[in-house]
Structure formats: structure tokens, C-alpha cells
Amino acid sequence: MADAAQLEEVIREELANLWFDLNAARQSALNGEWSMQCGYLERRIKKLTPIVGATPWEEIQLPLLEHGIYQRIHAELGIEVSPDMEKVAKVRKSIGRRGLREKP
């Protein structure tokens, strides 16, 4: 039988996967923003987050941080999160530069 620490780790892994899936669902949404699938994933995130706390922002996909989705979901749960948006912007800029260099 799994102990409490193992269960907590499984929940943390599942949350990280749900955030990844939410980002993918947003990208594939008809309007490019939100879909029923996004809502479903948000509900699952909201059920698990109070059990183990917020997924560290460093593990969250950039668009979810840049559009404030990560922050909004936690605010609705009454959980304070403080992503370093300067670091997020630097990572985005770095990705952009690499993309420009890779183009022929």
C-alpha cells in the first residue's frame, strides 16, 4: 500500500501533467483561447491543488504564465502564487532569439 508521501508525489506529478495538458488544450482550442476541454482540466487542477499546494511556476508552460491563467486559477482557490515575470520574459525573449537564428 502506498504511503502518504508516495500519494502526494503522484498528485504532484498529475498536477504537472494537467498543467501541460491545459496548455496543449488552449493551443488546440477553436478560438485559440479556451474550450470545454480547458474547463475540464481546470476543474481537475482545482480539485488536486488544495491537497498538495501550487505547482511551482517554474514547471508551468510560458503561455499559462504570460496570460495569467496560472495566477487566476490559484487566486480563485485562495492560494497566492508569485511567478517571476521578469524571468518569464527573459525566457520568452531567449526562445525568440533562438527561433530567429534557426530560420534560414
PDB file of N, CA and C in Angstrom:
ATOM      1  N   MET A   1       0.839  -1.181   0.000  1.00  0.00           N
ATOM      2  CA  MET A   1       0.000   0.000   0.000  1.00  0.00           C
ATOM      3  C   MET A   1       0.892   1.255   0.000  1.00  0.00           C
ATOM      4  N   ALA A   2       0.476   2.265  -0.750  1.00  0.00           N
ATOM      5  CA  ALA A   2       1.246   3.495  -0.840  1.00  0.00           C
ATOM      6  C   ALA A   2       1.119   4.307   0.444  1.00  0.00           C
ATOM      7  N   ASP A   3       2.217   4.936   0.820  1.00  0.00           N
ATOM      8  CA  ASP A   3       2.144   5.798   1.998  1.00  0.00           C
ATOM      9  C   ASP A   3       1.787   7.223   1.569  1.00  0.00           C
ATOM     10  N   ALA A   4       1.594   8.099   2.533  1.00  0.00           N
ATOM     11  CA  ALA A   4       1.154   9.473   2.259  1.00  0.00           C
ATOM     12  C   ALA A   4       2.141  10.212   1.351  1.00  0.00           C
ATOM     13  N   ALA A   5       3.433  10.016   1.556  1.00  0.00           N
ATOM     14  CA  ALA A   5       4.439  10.706   0.742  1.00  0.00           C
ATOM     15  C   ALA A   5       4.364  10.254  -0.713  1.00  0.00           C
ATOM     16  N   GLN A   6       4.138   8.963  -0.921  1.00  0.00           N
ATOM     17  CA  GLN A   6       4.019   8.461  -2.294  1.00  0.00           C
ATOM     18  C   GLN A   6       2.771   9.015  -2.975  1.00  0.00           C
ATOM     19  N   LEU A   7       1.674   9.061  -2.249  1.00  0.00           N
ATOM     20  CA  LEU A   7       0.438   9.605  -2.810  1.00  0.00           C
ATOM     21  C   LEU A   7       0.600  11.082  -3.159  1.00  0.00           C
ATOM     22  N   GLU A   8       1.254  11.821  -2.291  1.00  0.00           N
ATOM     23  CA  GLU A   8       1.493  13.237  -2.540  1.00  0.00           C
ATOM     24  C   GLU A   8       2.336  13.427  -3.802  1.00  0.00           C
ATOM     25  N   GLU A   9       3.353  12.609  -3.969  1.00  0.00           N
ATOM     26  CA  GLU A   9       4.205  12.699  -5.152  1.00  0.00           C
ATOM     27  C   GLU A   9       3.416  12.389  -6.420  1.00  0.00           C
ATOM     28  N   VAL A  10       2.556  11.391  -6.356  1.00  0.00           N
ATOM     29  CA  VAL A  10       1.717  11.047  -7.517  1.00  0.00           C
ATOM     30  C   VAL A  10       0.798  12.222  -7.866  1.00  0.00           C
ATOM     31  N   ILE A  11       0.232  12.865  -6.857  1.00  0.00           N
ATOM     32  CA  ILE A  11      -0.654  14.006  -7.101  1.00  0.00           C
ATOM     33  C   ILE A  11       0.137  15.154  -7.713  1.00  0.00           C
ATOM     34  N   ARG A  12       1.343  15.410  -7.215  1.00  0.00           N
ATOM     35  CA  ARG A  12       2.178  16.485  -7.781  1.00  0.00           C
ATOM     36  C   ARG A  12       2.501  16.212  -9.256  1.00  0.00           C
ATOM     37  N   GLU A  13       2.831  14.974  -9.568  1.00  0.00           N
ATOM     38  CA  GLU A  13       3.120  14.608 -10.956  1.00  0.00           C
ATOM     39  C   GLU A  13       1.880  14.783 -11.829  1.00  0.00           C
ATOM     40  N   GLU A  14       0.745  14.362 -11.311  1.00  0.00           N
ATOM     41  CA  GLU A  14      -0.504  14.507 -12.063  1.00  0.00           C
ATOM     42  C   GLU A  14      -0.822  15.980 -12.307  1.00  0.00           C
ATOM     43  N   LEU A  15      -0.604  16.815 -11.314  1.00  0.00           N
ATOM     44  CA  LEU A  15      -0.841  18.251 -11.488  1.00  0.00           C
ATOM     45  C   LEU A  15       0.059  18.830 -12.578  1.00  0.00           C
ATOM     46  N   ALA A  16       1.321  18.476 -12.567  1.00  0.00           N
ATOM     47  CA  ALA A  16       2.235  18.957 -13.611  1.00  0.00           C
ATOM     48  C   ALA A  16       1.734  18.522 -14.984  1.00  0.00           C
ATOM     49  N   ASN A  17       1.259  17.283 -15.079  1.00  0.00           N
ATOM     50  CA  ASN A  17       0.717  16.786 -16.347  1.00  0.00           C
ATOM     51  C   ASN A  17      -0.552  17.531 -16.736  1.00  0.00           C
ATOM     52  N   LEU A  18      -1.397  17.850 -15.773  1.00  0.00           N
ATOM     53  CA  LEU A  18      -2.633  18.580 -16.064  1.00  0.00           C
ATOM     54  C   LEU A  18      -2.333  19.985 -16.580  1.00  0.00           C
ATOM     55  N   TRP A  19      -1.345  20.650 -15.997  1.00  0.00           N
ATOM     56  CA  TRP A  19      -0.961  21.976 -16.494  1.00  0.00           C
ATOM     57  C   TRP A  19      -0.452  21.872 -17.933  1.00  0.00           C
ATOM     58  N   PHE A  20       0.358  20.867 -18.210  1.00  0.00           N
ATOM     59  CA  PHE A  20       0.854  20.654 -19.574  1.00  0.00           C
ATOM     60  C   PHE A  20      -0.316  20.430 -20.526  1.00  0.00           C
ATOM     61  N   ASP A  21      -1.254  19.574 -20.103  1.00  0.00           N
ATOM     62  CA  ASP A  21      -2.427  19.280 -20.931  1.00  0.00           C
ATOM     63  C   ASP A  21      -3.288  20.523 -21.137  1.00  0.00           C
ATOM     64  N   LEU A  22      -3.396  21.368 -20.106  1.00  0.00           N
ATOM     65  CA  LEU A  22      -4.174  22.600 -20.237  1.00  0.00           C
ATOM     66  C   LEU A  22      -3.549  23.515 -21.288  1.00  0.00           C
ATOM     67  N   ASN A  23      -2.249  23.622 -21.269  1.00  0.00           N
ATOM     68  CA  ASN A  23      -1.567  24.443 -22.285  1.00  0.00           C
ATOM     69  C   ASN A  23      -1.831  23.891 -23.689  1.00  0.00           C
ATOM     70  N   ALA A  24      -1.732  22.581 -23.835  1.00  0.00           N
ATOM     71  CA  ALA A  24      -1.988  21.951 -25.139  1.00  0.00           C
ATOM     72  C   ALA A  24      -3.443  22.145 -25.570  1.00  0.00           C
ATOM     73  N   ALA A  25      -4.367  22.037 -24.623  1.00  0.00           N
ATOM     74  CA  ALA A  25      -5.789  22.213 -24.936  1.00  0.00           C
ATOM     75  C   ALA A  25      -6.062  23.646 -25.388  1.00  0.00           C
ATOM     76  N   ARG A  26      -5.419  24.617 -24.776  1.00  0.00           N
ATOM     77  CA  ARG A  26      -5.584  26.011 -25.201  1.00  0.00           C
ATOM     78  C   ARG A  26      -5.081  26.200 -26.621  1.00  0.00           C
ATOM     79  N   GLN A  27      -3.943  25.588 -26.927  1.00  0.00           N
ATOM     80  CA  GLN A  27      -3.370  25.736 -28.261  1.00  0.00           C
ATOM     81  C   GLN A  27      -4.259  25.119 -29.337  1.00  0.00           C
ATOM     82  N   SER A  28      -4.974  24.058 -28.983  1.00  0.00           N
ATOM     83  CA  SER A  28      -5.812  23.383 -29.972  1.00  0.00           C
ATOM     84  C   SER A  28      -7.268  23.844 -29.929  1.00  0.00           C
ATOM     85  N   ALA A  29      -7.591  24.768 -29.020  1.00  0.00           N
ATOM     86  CA  ALA A  29      -8.964  25.269 -28.923  1.00  0.00           C
ATOM     87  C   ALA A  29      -9.322  26.009 -30.207  1.00  0.00           C
ATOM     88  N   LEU A  30     -10.572  25.901 -30.593  1.00  0.00           N
ATOM     89  CA  LEU A  30     -11.040  26.515 -31.836  1.00  0.00           C
ATOM     90  C   LEU A  30     -10.705  28.000 -31.886  1.00  0.00           C
ATOM     91  N   ASN A  31     -10.921  28.706 -30.794  1.00  0.00           N
ATOM     92  CA  ASN A  31     -10.635  30.137 -30.769  1.00  0.00           C
ATOM     93  C   ASN A  31      -9.219  30.439 -30.282  1.00  0.00           C
ATOM     94  N   GLY A  32      -8.441  29.399 -30.002  1.00  0.00           N
ATOM     95  CA  GLY A  32      -7.072  29.568 -29.558  1.00  0.00           C
ATOM     96  C   GLY A  32      -6.941  30.021 -28.114  1.00  0.00           C
ATOM     97  N   GLU A  33      -8.044  30.057 -27.399  1.00  0.00           N
ATOM     98  CA  GLU A  33      -8.006  30.541 -26.030  1.00  0.00           C
ATOM     99  C   GLU A  33      -8.547  29.519 -25.030  1.00  0.00           C
ATOM    100  N   TRP A  34      -9.820  29.125 -25.179  1.00  0.00           N
ATOM    101  CA  TRP A  34     -10.444  28.284 -24.161  1.00  0.00           C
ATOM    102  C   TRP A  34     -11.454  27.360 -24.812  1.00  0.00           C
ATOM    103  N   SER A  35     -11.600  26.199 -24.240  1.00  0.00           N
ATOM    104  CA  SER A  35     -12.541  25.208 -24.755  1.00  0.00           C
ATOM    105  C   SER A  35     -13.146  24.450 -23.576  1.00  0.00           C
ATOM    106  N   MET A  36     -14.077  23.588 -23.873  1.00  0.00           N
ATOM    107  CA  MET A  36     -14.653  22.743 -22.822  1.00  0.00           C
ATOM    108  C   MET A  36     -13.564  21.869 -22.199  1.00  0.00           C
ATOM    109  N   GLN A  37     -12.640  21.407 -23.016  1.00  0.00           N
ATOM    110  CA  GLN A  37     -11.527  20.594 -22.508  1.00  0.00           C
ATOM    111  C   GLN A  37     -10.695  21.404 -21.512  1.00  0.00           C
ATOM    112  N   CYS A  38     -10.474  22.683 -21.816  1.00  0.00           N
ATOM    113  CA  CYS A  38      -9.732  23.540 -20.890  1.00  0.00           C
ATOM    114  C   CYS A  38     -10.467  23.638 -19.556  1.00  0.00           C
ATOM    115  N   GLY A  39     -11.760  23.822 -19.616  1.00  0.00           N
ATOM    116  CA  GLY A  39     -12.555  23.915 -18.398  1.00  0.00           C
ATOM    117  C   GLY A  39     -12.479  22.635 -17.586  1.00  0.00           C
ATOM    118  N   TYR A  40     -12.530  21.500 -18.277  1.00  0.00           N
ATOM    119  CA  TYR A  40     -12.426  20.203 -17.609  1.00  0.00           C
ATOM    120  C   TYR A  40     -11.077  20.073 -16.895  1.00  0.00           C
ATOM    121  N   LEU A  41     -10.007  20.438 -17.581  1.00  0.00           N
ATOM    122  CA  LEU A  41      -8.678  20.347 -16.987  1.00  0.00           C
ATOM    123  C   LEU A  41      -8.524  21.323 -15.825  1.00  0.00           C
ATOM    124  N   GLU A  42      -9.101  22.520 -15.963  1.00  0.00           N
ATOM    125  CA  GLU A  42      -9.058  23.484 -14.864  1.00  0.00           C
ATOM    126  C   GLU A  42      -9.746  22.928 -13.618  1.00  0.00           C
ATOM    127  N   ARG A  43     -10.894  22.299 -13.802  1.00  0.00           N
ATOM    128  CA  ARG A  43     -11.603  21.711 -12.657  1.00  0.00           C
ATOM    129  C   ARG A  43     -10.757  20.642 -11.974  1.00  0.00           C
ATOM    130  N   ARG A  44     -10.066  19.824 -12.756  1.00  0.00           N
ATOM    131  CA  ARG A  44      -9.208  18.788 -12.168  1.00  0.00           C
ATOM    132  C   ARG A  44      -8.038  19.409 -11.410  1.00  0.00           C
ATOM    133  N   ILE A  45      -7.443  20.457 -11.975  1.00  0.00           N
ATOM    134  CA  ILE A  45      -6.353  21.172 -11.299  1.00  0.00           C
ATOM    135  C   ILE A  45      -6.849  21.724  -9.977  1.00  0.00           C
ATOM    136  N   LYS A  46      -8.047  22.304  -9.996  1.00  0.00           N
ATOM    137  CA  LYS A  46      -8.605  22.907  -8.781  1.00  0.00           C
ATOM    138  C   LYS A  46      -8.947  21.864  -7.718  1.00  0.00           C
ATOM    139  N   LYS A  47      -9.231  20.642  -8.113  1.00  0.00           N
ATOM    140  CA  LYS A  47      -9.503  19.588  -7.130  1.00  0.00           C
ATOM    141  C   LYS A  47      -8.226  19.108  -6.447  1.00  0.00           C
ATOM    142  N   LEU A  48      -7.132  19.041  -7.202  1.00  0.00           N
ATOM    143  CA  LEU A  48      -5.895  18.471  -6.656  1.00  0.00           C
ATOM    144  C   LEU A  48      -4.996  19.491  -5.966  1.00  0.00           C
ATOM    145  N   THR A  49      -5.006  20.722  -6.439  1.00  0.00           N
ATOM    146  CA  THR A  49      -4.089  21.731  -5.903  1.00  0.00           C
ATOM    147  C   THR A  49      -4.227  21.939  -4.400  1.00  0.00           C
ATOM    148  N   PRO A  50      -5.440  22.030  -3.843  1.00  0.00           N
ATOM    149  CA  PRO A  50      -5.530  22.225  -2.396  1.00  0.00           C
ATOM    150  C   PRO A  50      -4.916  21.081  -1.581  1.00  0.00           C
ATOM    151  N   ILE A  51      -4.789  19.933  -2.167  1.00  0.00           N
ATOM    152  CA  ILE A  51      -4.241  18.775  -1.448  1.00  0.00           C
ATOM    153  C   ILE A  51      -2.729  18.899  -1.277  1.00  0.00           C
ATOM    154  N   VAL A  52      -2.037  19.369  -2.337  1.00  0.00           N
ATOM    155  CA  VAL A  52      -0.561  19.402  -2.297  1.00  0.00           C
ATOM    156  C   VAL A  52       0.021  20.797  -2.482  1.00  0.00           C
ATOM    157  N   GLY A  53      -0.810  21.791  -2.723  1.00  0.00           N
ATOM    158  CA  GLY A  53      -0.313  23.145  -2.947  1.00  0.00           C
ATOM    159  C   GLY A  53      -0.035  23.410  -4.417  1.00  0.00           C
ATOM    160  N   ALA A  54       0.370  24.623  -4.666  1.00  0.00           N
ATOM    161  CA  ALA A  54       0.608  25.068  -6.045  1.00  0.00           C
ATOM    162  C   ALA A  54       1.780  24.339  -6.685  1.00  0.00           C
ATOM    163  N   THR A  55       1.616  24.014  -7.951  1.00  0.00           N
ATOM    164  CA  THR A  55       2.733  23.521  -8.749  1.00  0.00           C
ATOM    165  C   THR A  55       3.699  24.695  -8.911  1.00  0.00           C
ATOM    166  N   PRO A  56       4.992  24.499  -8.687  1.00  0.00           N
ATOM    167  CA  PRO A  56       5.932  25.615  -8.840  1.00  0.00           C
ATOM    168  C   PRO A  56       5.812  26.261 -10.220  1.00  0.00           C
ATOM    169  N   TRP A  57       5.830  27.580 -10.238  1.00  0.00           N
ATOM    170  CA  TRP A  57       5.639  28.283 -11.509  1.00  0.00           C
ATOM    171  C   TRP A  57       6.713  27.930 -12.524  1.00  0.00           C
ATOM    172  N   GLU A  58       7.888  27.526 -12.066  1.00  0.00           N
ATOM    173  CA  GLU A  58       8.971  27.158 -12.984  1.00  0.00           C
ATOM    174  C   GLU A  58       8.631  25.913 -13.804  1.00  0.00           C
ATOM    175  N   GLU A  59       7.626  25.154 -13.368  1.00  0.00           N
ATOM    176  CA  GLU A  59       7.217  23.945 -14.082  1.00  0.00           C
ATOM    177  C   GLU A  59       6.023  24.195 -15.011  1.00  0.00           C
ATOM    178  N   ILE A  60       5.591  25.448 -15.101  1.00  0.00           N
ATOM    179  CA  ILE A  60       4.401  25.796 -15.870  1.00  0.00           C
ATOM    180  C   ILE A  60       4.805  26.350 -17.229  1.00  0.00           C
ATOM    181  N   GLN A  61       4.043  26.030 -18.256  1.00  0.00           N
ATOM    182  CA  GLN A  61       4.326  26.494 -19.603  1.00  0.00           C
ATOM    183  C   GLN A  61       4.148  28.014 -19.681  1.00  0.00           C
ATOM    184  N   LEU A  62       5.038  28.646 -20.443  1.00  0.00           N
ATOM    185  CA  LEU A  62       5.072  30.107 -20.523  1.00  0.00           C
ATOM    186  C   LEU A  62       3.723  30.756 -20.845  1.00  0.00           C
ATOM    187  N   PRO A  63       2.961  30.274 -21.827  1.00  0.00           N
ATOM    188  CA  PRO A  63       1.700  30.954 -22.129  1.00  0.00           C
ATOM    189  C   PRO A  63       0.724  30.998 -20.955  1.00  0.00           C
ATOM    190  N   LEU A  64       0.738  29.973 -20.119  1.00  0.00           N
ATOM    191  CA  LEU A  64      -0.157  29.962 -18.963  1.00  0.00           C
ATOM    192  C   LEU A  64       0.244  31.020 -17.941  1.00  0.00           C
ATOM    193  N   LEU A  65       1.522  31.325 -17.877  1.00  0.00           N
ATOM    194  CA  LEU A  65       2.007  32.395 -17.004  1.00  0.00           C
ATOM    195  C   LEU A  65       1.768  33.751 -17.643  1.00  0.00           C
ATOM    196  N   GLU A  66       2.117  33.864 -18.925  1.00  0.00           N
ATOM    197  CA  GLU A  66       2.013  35.149 -19.631  1.00  0.00           C
ATOM    198  C   GLU A  66       0.575  35.648 -19.725  1.00  0.00           C
ATOM    199  N   HIS A  67      -0.373  34.738 -19.827  1.00  0.00           N
ATOM    200  CA  HIS A  67      -1.781  35.122 -19.938  1.00  0.00           C
ATOM    201  C   HIS A  67      -2.479  35.160 -18.572  1.00  0.00           C
ATOM    202  N   GLY A  68      -1.724  34.886 -17.501  1.00  0.00           N
ATOM    203  CA  GLY A  68      -2.269  34.981 -16.159  1.00  0.00           C
ATOM    204  C   GLY A  68      -3.195  33.844 -15.763  1.00  0.00           C
ATOM    205  N   ILE A  69      -3.204  32.773 -16.526  1.00  0.00           N
ATOM    206  CA  ILE A  69      -4.100  31.648 -16.237  1.00  0.00           C
ATOM    207  C   ILE A  69      -3.669  30.929 -14.962  1.00  0.00           C
ATOM    208  N   TYR A  70      -2.382  30.682 -14.839  1.00  0.00           N
ATOM    209  CA  TYR A  70      -1.844  30.048 -13.621  1.00  0.00           C
ATOM    210  C   TYR A  70      -2.197  30.897 -12.400  1.00  0.00           C
ATOM    211  N   GLN A  71      -1.986  32.200 -12.515  1.00  0.00           N
ATOM    212  CA  GLN A  71      -2.262  33.110 -11.410  1.00  0.00           C
ATOM    213  C   GLN A  71      -3.761  33.148 -11.090  1.00  0.00           C
ATOM    214  N   ARG A  72      -4.611  33.212 -12.122  1.00  0.00           N
ATOM    215  CA  ARG A  72      -6.060  33.290 -11.915  1.00  0.00           C
ATOM    216  C   ARG A  72      -6.592  32.046 -11.217  1.00  0.00           C
ATOM    217  N   ILE A  73      -6.180  30.886 -11.673  1.00  0.00           N
ATOM    218  CA  ILE A  73      -6.673  29.638 -11.091  1.00  0.00           C
ATOM    219  C   ILE A  73      -6.309  29.569  -9.609  1.00  0.00           C
ATOM    220  N   HIS A  74      -5.086  29.933  -9.277  1.00  0.00           N
ATOM    221  CA  HIS A  74      -4.687  29.903  -7.872  1.00  0.00           C
ATOM    222  C   HIS A  74      -5.414  30.970  -7.053  1.00  0.00           C
ATOM    223  N   ALA A  75      -5.598  32.145  -7.634  1.00  0.00           N
ATOM    224  CA  ALA A  75      -6.336  33.201  -6.923  1.00  0.00           C
ATOM    225  C   ALA A  75      -7.751  32.733  -6.600  1.00  0.00           C
ATOM    226  N   GLU A  76      -8.382  32.042  -7.544  1.00  0.00           N
ATOM    227  CA  GLU A  76      -9.732  31.528  -7.311  1.00  0.00           C
ATOM    228  C   GLU A  76      -9.763  30.480  -6.212  1.00  0.00           C
ATOM    229  N   LEU A  77      -8.633  29.834  -5.977  1.00  0.00           N
ATOM    230  CA  LEU A  77      -8.520  28.843  -4.900  1.00  0.00           C
ATOM    231  C   LEU A  77      -8.079  29.484  -3.585  1.00  0.00           C
ATOM    232  N   GLY A  78      -7.749  30.772  -3.631  1.00  0.00           N
ATOM    233  CA  GLY A  78      -7.256  31.445  -2.435  1.00  0.00           C
ATOM    234  C   GLY A  78      -5.815  31.114  -2.127  1.00  0.00           C
ATOM    235  N   ILE A  79      -5.064  30.713  -3.144  1.00  0.00           N
ATOM    236  CA  ILE A  79      -3.654  30.360  -2.987  1.00  0.00           C
ATOM    237  C   ILE A  79      -2.826  31.425  -3.690  1.00  0.00           C
ATOM    238  N   GLU A  80      -1.906  32.028  -2.944  1.00  0.00           N
ATOM    239  CA  GLU A  80      -1.064  33.074  -3.528  1.00  0.00           C
ATOM    240  C   GLU A  80       0.115  32.446  -4.257  1.00  0.00           C
ATOM    241  N   VAL A  81       0.318  32.882  -5.487  1.00  0.00           N
ATOM    242  CA  VAL A  81       1.484  32.470  -6.269  1.00  0.00           C
ATOM    243  C   VAL A  81       2.133  33.740  -6.809  1.00  0.00           C
ATOM    244  N   SER A  82       3.442  33.699  -6.951  1.00  0.00           N
ATOM    245  CA  SER A  82       4.171  34.879  -7.417  1.00  0.00           C
ATOM    246  C   SER A  82       5.223  34.492  -8.445  1.00  0.00           C
ATOM    247  N   PRO A  83       4.779  34.192  -9.664  1.00  0.00           N
ATOM    248  CA  PRO A  83       5.778  33.885 -10.687  1.00  0.00           C
ATOM    249  C   PRO A  83       6.665  35.097 -10.943  1.00  0.00           C
ATOM    250  N   ASP A  84       7.912  34.850 -11.218  1.00  0.00           N
ATOM    251  CA  ASP A  84       8.853  35.922 -11.546  1.00  0.00           C
ATOM    252  C   ASP A  84       8.672  36.249 -13.024  1.00  0.00           C
ATOM    253  N   MET A  85       7.842  37.258 -13.287  1.00  0.00           N
ATOM    254  CA  MET A  85       7.506  37.581 -14.670  1.00  0.00           C
ATOM    255  C   MET A  85       8.690  38.163 -15.432  1.00  0.00           C
ATOM    256  N   GLU A  86       9.682  38.706 -14.731  1.00  0.00           N
ATOM    257  CA  GLU A  86      10.907  39.147 -15.406  1.00  0.00           C
ATOM    258  C   GLU A  86      11.638  37.947 -15.984  1.00  0.00           C
ATOM    259  N   LYS A  87      11.735  36.884 -15.196  1.00  0.00           N
ATOM    260  CA  LYS A  87      12.384  35.661 -15.693  1.00  0.00           C
ATOM    261  C   LYS A  87      11.582  35.062 -16.839  1.00  0.00           C
ATOM    262  N   VAL A  88      10.262  35.077 -16.714  1.00  0.00           N
ATOM    263  CA  VAL A  88       9.400  34.560 -17.779  1.00  0.00           C
ATOM    264  C   VAL A  88       9.674  35.332 -19.065  1.00  0.00           C
ATOM    265  N   ALA A  89       9.743  36.659 -18.983  1.00  0.00           N
ATOM    266  CA  ALA A  89      10.003  37.488 -20.162  1.00  0.00           C
ATOM    267  C   ALA A  89      11.383  37.197 -20.747  1.00  0.00           C
ATOM    268  N   LYS A  90      12.371  36.985 -19.891  1.00  0.00           N
ATOM    269  CA  LYS A  90      13.719  36.665 -20.382  1.00  0.00           C
ATOM    270  C   LYS A  90      13.728  35.336 -21.125  1.00  0.00           C
ATOM    271  N   VAL A  91      13.024  34.355 -20.575  1.00  0.00           N
ATOM    272  CA  VAL A  91      12.960  33.051 -21.242  1.00  0.00           C
ATOM    273  C   VAL A  91      12.265  33.192 -22.594  1.00  0.00           C
ATOM    274  N   ARG A  92      11.170  33.933 -22.628  1.00  0.00           N
ATOM    275  CA  ARG A  92      10.442  34.146 -23.884  1.00  0.00           C
ATOM    276  C   ARG A  92      11.344  34.836 -24.903  1.00  0.00           C
ATOM    277  N   LYS A  93      12.087  35.848 -24.467  1.00  0.00           N
ATOM    278  CA  LYS A  93      12.994  36.573 -25.372  1.00  0.00           C
ATOM    279  C   LYS A  93      14.085  35.642 -25.894  1.00  0.00           C
ATOM    280  N   SER A  94      14.612  34.804 -25.009  1.00  0.00           N
ATOM    281  CA  SER A  94      15.647  33.848 -25.399  1.00  0.00           C
ATOM    282  C   SER A  94      15.115  32.861 -26.443  1.00  0.00           C
ATOM    283  N   ILE A  95      13.894  32.399 -26.222  1.00  0.00           N
ATOM    284  CA  ILE A  95      13.277  31.481 -27.189  1.00  0.00           C
ATOM    285  C   ILE A  95      13.112  32.172 -28.530  1.00  0.00           C
ATOM    286  N   GLY A  96      12.687  33.427 -28.486  1.00  0.00           N
ATOM    287  CA  GLY A  96      12.514  34.194 -29.721  1.00  0.00           C
ATOM    288  C   GLY A  96      13.815  34.366 -30.481  1.00  0.00           C
ATOM    289  N   ARG A  97      14.882  34.656 -29.761  1.00  0.00           N
ATOM    290  CA  ARG A  97      16.195  34.820 -30.417  1.00  0.00           C
ATOM    291  C   ARG A  97      16.649  33.516 -31.055  1.00  0.00           C
ATOM    292  N   ARG A  98      16.468  32.418 -30.350  1.00  0.00           N
ATOM    293  CA  ARG A  98      16.870  31.123 -30.907  1.00  0.00           C
ATOM    294  C   ARG A  98      16.057  30.815 -32.148  1.00  0.00           C
ATOM    295  N   GLY A  99      14.785  31.144 -32.113  1.00  0.00           N
ATOM    296  CA  GLY A  99      13.922  30.909 -33.268  1.00  0.00           C
ATOM    297  C   GLY A  99      14.382  31.685 -34.472  1.00  0.00           C
ATOM    298  N   LEU A 100      14.830  32.916 -34.258  1.00  0.00           N
ATOM    299  CA  LEU A 100      15.306  33.741 -35.360  1.00  0.00           C
ATOM    300  C   LEU A 100      16.604  33.182 -35.946  1.00  0.00           C
ATOM    301  N   ARG A 101      17.475  32.679 -35.083  1.00  0.00           N
ATOM    302  CA  ARG A 101      18.746  32.111 -35.562  1.00  0.00           C
ATOM    303  C   ARG A 101      18.544  30.827 -36.332  1.00  0.00           C
ATOM    304  N   GLU A 102      17.510  30.067 -35.962  1.00  0.00           N
ATOM    305  CA  GLU A 102      17.290  28.779 -36.608  1.00  0.00           C
ATOM    306  C   GLU A 102      16.694  28.925 -38.003  1.00  0.00           C
ATOM    307  N   LYS A 103      16.098  30.082 -38.289  1.00  0.00           N
ATOM    308  CA  LYS A 103      15.492  30.285 -39.607  1.00  0.00           C
ATOM    309  C   LYS A 103      16.581  30.492 -40.646  1.00  0.00           C
ATOM    310  N   PRO A 104      16.384  29.936 -41.836  1.00  0.00           N
ATOM    311  CA  PRO A 104      17.405  30.109 -42.895  1.00  0.00           C
ATOM    312  C   PRO A 104      17.441  31.513 -43.417  1.00  0.00           C
TER     313      PRO A 104
END
